[in-house]
Short mmCIF file of C-alpha atoms in Angstrom, two decimals:
data_model
loop_
_atom_site.label_atom_id
_atom_site.label_comp_id
_atom_site.label_asym_id
_atom_site.label_seq_id
_atom_site.Cartn_x
_atom_site.Cartn_y
_atom_site.Cartn_z
CA MET A 269 28.57 15.22 -98.81
CA CYS A 270 30.87 12.24 -98.27
CA ARG A 271 28.96 10.21 -100.85
CA VAL A 272 29.36 12.82 -103.54
CA ARG A 273 32.84 14.11 -102.77
CA ASN A 274 34.52 10.87 -101.61
CA GLY A 275 32.29 8.26 -103.28
CA HIS A 276 31.45 6.49 -100.00
CA THR A 277 28.85 3.71 -100.36
CA ASP A 278 28.68 2.20 -96.83
CA PRO A 279 25.39 2.48 -94.92
CA PRO A 280 25.04 5.66 -92.81
CA TRP A 281 26.19 5.50 -89.19
CA SER A 282 22.82 6.75 -87.94
CA THR A 283 19.21 6.00 -88.79
CA ALA A 284 17.80 7.97 -91.72
CA TYR A 285 14.16 9.08 -91.64
CA ILE A 286 12.24 9.57 -94.88
CA CYS A 287 8.71 10.96 -95.03
CA ILE A 288 6.65 10.19 -98.14
CA VAL A 289 3.12 11.41 -98.82
CA LEU A 290 1.10 9.41 -101.37
CA ASP A 291 -2.09 10.75 -102.87
CA GLU A 292 -5.02 8.59 -103.98
CA SER A 293 -3.66 8.27 -107.56
CA CYS A 294 -0.83 6.09 -106.21
CA THR A 295 -3.09 3.33 -104.85
CA GLU A 296 -6.04 1.27 -106.00
CA PRO A 297 -8.35 -1.23 -104.32
CA ALA A 298 -6.92 -4.76 -104.06
CA ASP A 299 -9.08 -7.55 -105.45
CA GLY A 300 -7.51 -10.49 -103.60
CA THR A 301 -5.50 -11.81 -106.54
CA ASP A 302 -1.69 -11.71 -106.73
CA GLY A 303 -1.31 -12.27 -102.95
CA THR A 304 -3.13 -9.13 -101.81
CA THR A 305 -5.95 -8.99 -99.30
CA ALA A 306 -9.30 -8.01 -100.78
CA GLY A 307 -10.64 -4.70 -99.47
CA THR A 308 -7.20 -3.19 -98.85
CA LEU A 309 -5.19 -0.81 -101.02
CA LYS A 310 -2.21 -1.67 -103.18
CA TYR A 311 0.22 0.47 -105.18
CA VAL A 312 -0.61 1.02 -108.84
CA ASP A 313 1.73 -0.54 -111.38
CA LYS A 314 2.69 2.75 -113.05
CA PRO A 315 5.60 5.16 -112.76
CA PHE A 316 5.28 7.63 -109.87
CA ALA A 317 5.81 11.37 -110.29
CA VAL A 318 7.76 12.98 -107.46
CA ARG A 319 7.53 16.55 -106.32
CA MET A 320 8.78 18.31 -103.23
CA ILE A 321 6.21 19.81 -100.89
CA HIS A 322 6.85 22.11 -98.00
CA PRO A 323 4.09 21.70 -95.44
CA GLN A 324 3.01 24.65 -93.30
CA VAL A 325 2.75 22.43 -90.21
CA PRO A 326 5.42 19.76 -89.52
CA TYR A 327 4.32 16.15 -89.78
CA SER A 328 3.80 14.31 -86.50
CA VAL A 329 3.09 10.79 -85.36
CA ARG A 330 0.29 9.47 -83.14
CA ARG A 331 2.50 7.89 -80.48
CA PRO A 332 5.63 9.54 -79.02
CA PHE A 333 8.97 8.49 -80.41
CA GLY A 334 11.46 6.52 -78.36
CA PRO A 335 14.13 8.29 -76.31
CA ARG A 336 16.87 7.57 -78.87
CA THR A 337 15.12 9.36 -81.76
CA PRO A 338 16.80 12.63 -82.81
CA VAL A 339 15.17 15.87 -81.66
CA CYS A 340 12.52 17.67 -83.71
CA ALA A 341 13.44 20.73 -85.82
CA GLY A 342 12.14 23.18 -83.19
CA CYS A 343 14.33 21.66 -80.45
CA LYS A 344 17.29 21.48 -82.82
CA LYS A 345 16.96 25.20 -83.54
CA THR A 346 16.93 26.06 -79.82
CA ASN A 347 19.65 23.52 -78.98
CA ARG A 348 17.50 21.28 -76.73
CA THR A 349 18.51 17.77 -75.72
CA ARG A 350 16.91 14.52 -76.84
CA SER A 351 15.73 13.93 -73.28
CA PHE A 352 13.99 17.34 -73.21
CA CYS A 353 12.35 16.83 -76.58
CA ARG A 354 11.35 13.16 -76.63
CA GLU A 355 11.01 12.16 -72.97
CA ARG A 356 10.07 15.29 -71.01
CA HIS A 357 7.81 17.01 -73.56
CA GLN A 358 7.05 13.95 -75.73
CA HIS A 359 7.25 15.91 -78.98
CA LYS A 360 5.69 13.95 -81.82
CA HIS A 361 7.14 15.90 -84.74
CA LEU A 362 9.47 14.01 -87.09
CA PRO A 363 13.22 14.22 -86.38
CA TRP A 364 15.02 17.29 -87.68
CA SER A 365 17.01 15.12 -90.09
CA THR A 366 13.95 13.84 -91.95
CA VAL A 367 14.17 14.23 -95.73
#
């Protein structure tokens, strides 16, 4: 809101989390030239098409987040604390503020 209405351009005061899902059309096998490691994947040199998806199940990570990470959407909805969400229950869902 402040960026649109007031034209602010400074970095945000808090960490922003962005979740991006790439399908197999966005990558191709690397051949070892141009500084890549053979046998790995690299991004294709083409324009990407972007579309919004709304997953049925929230994304989660393998290891728990640190204690300073914002609460997940479920804990935000029920007004739980960061300590309850991240330390006590070790929720692995992305922060509620993820775009």
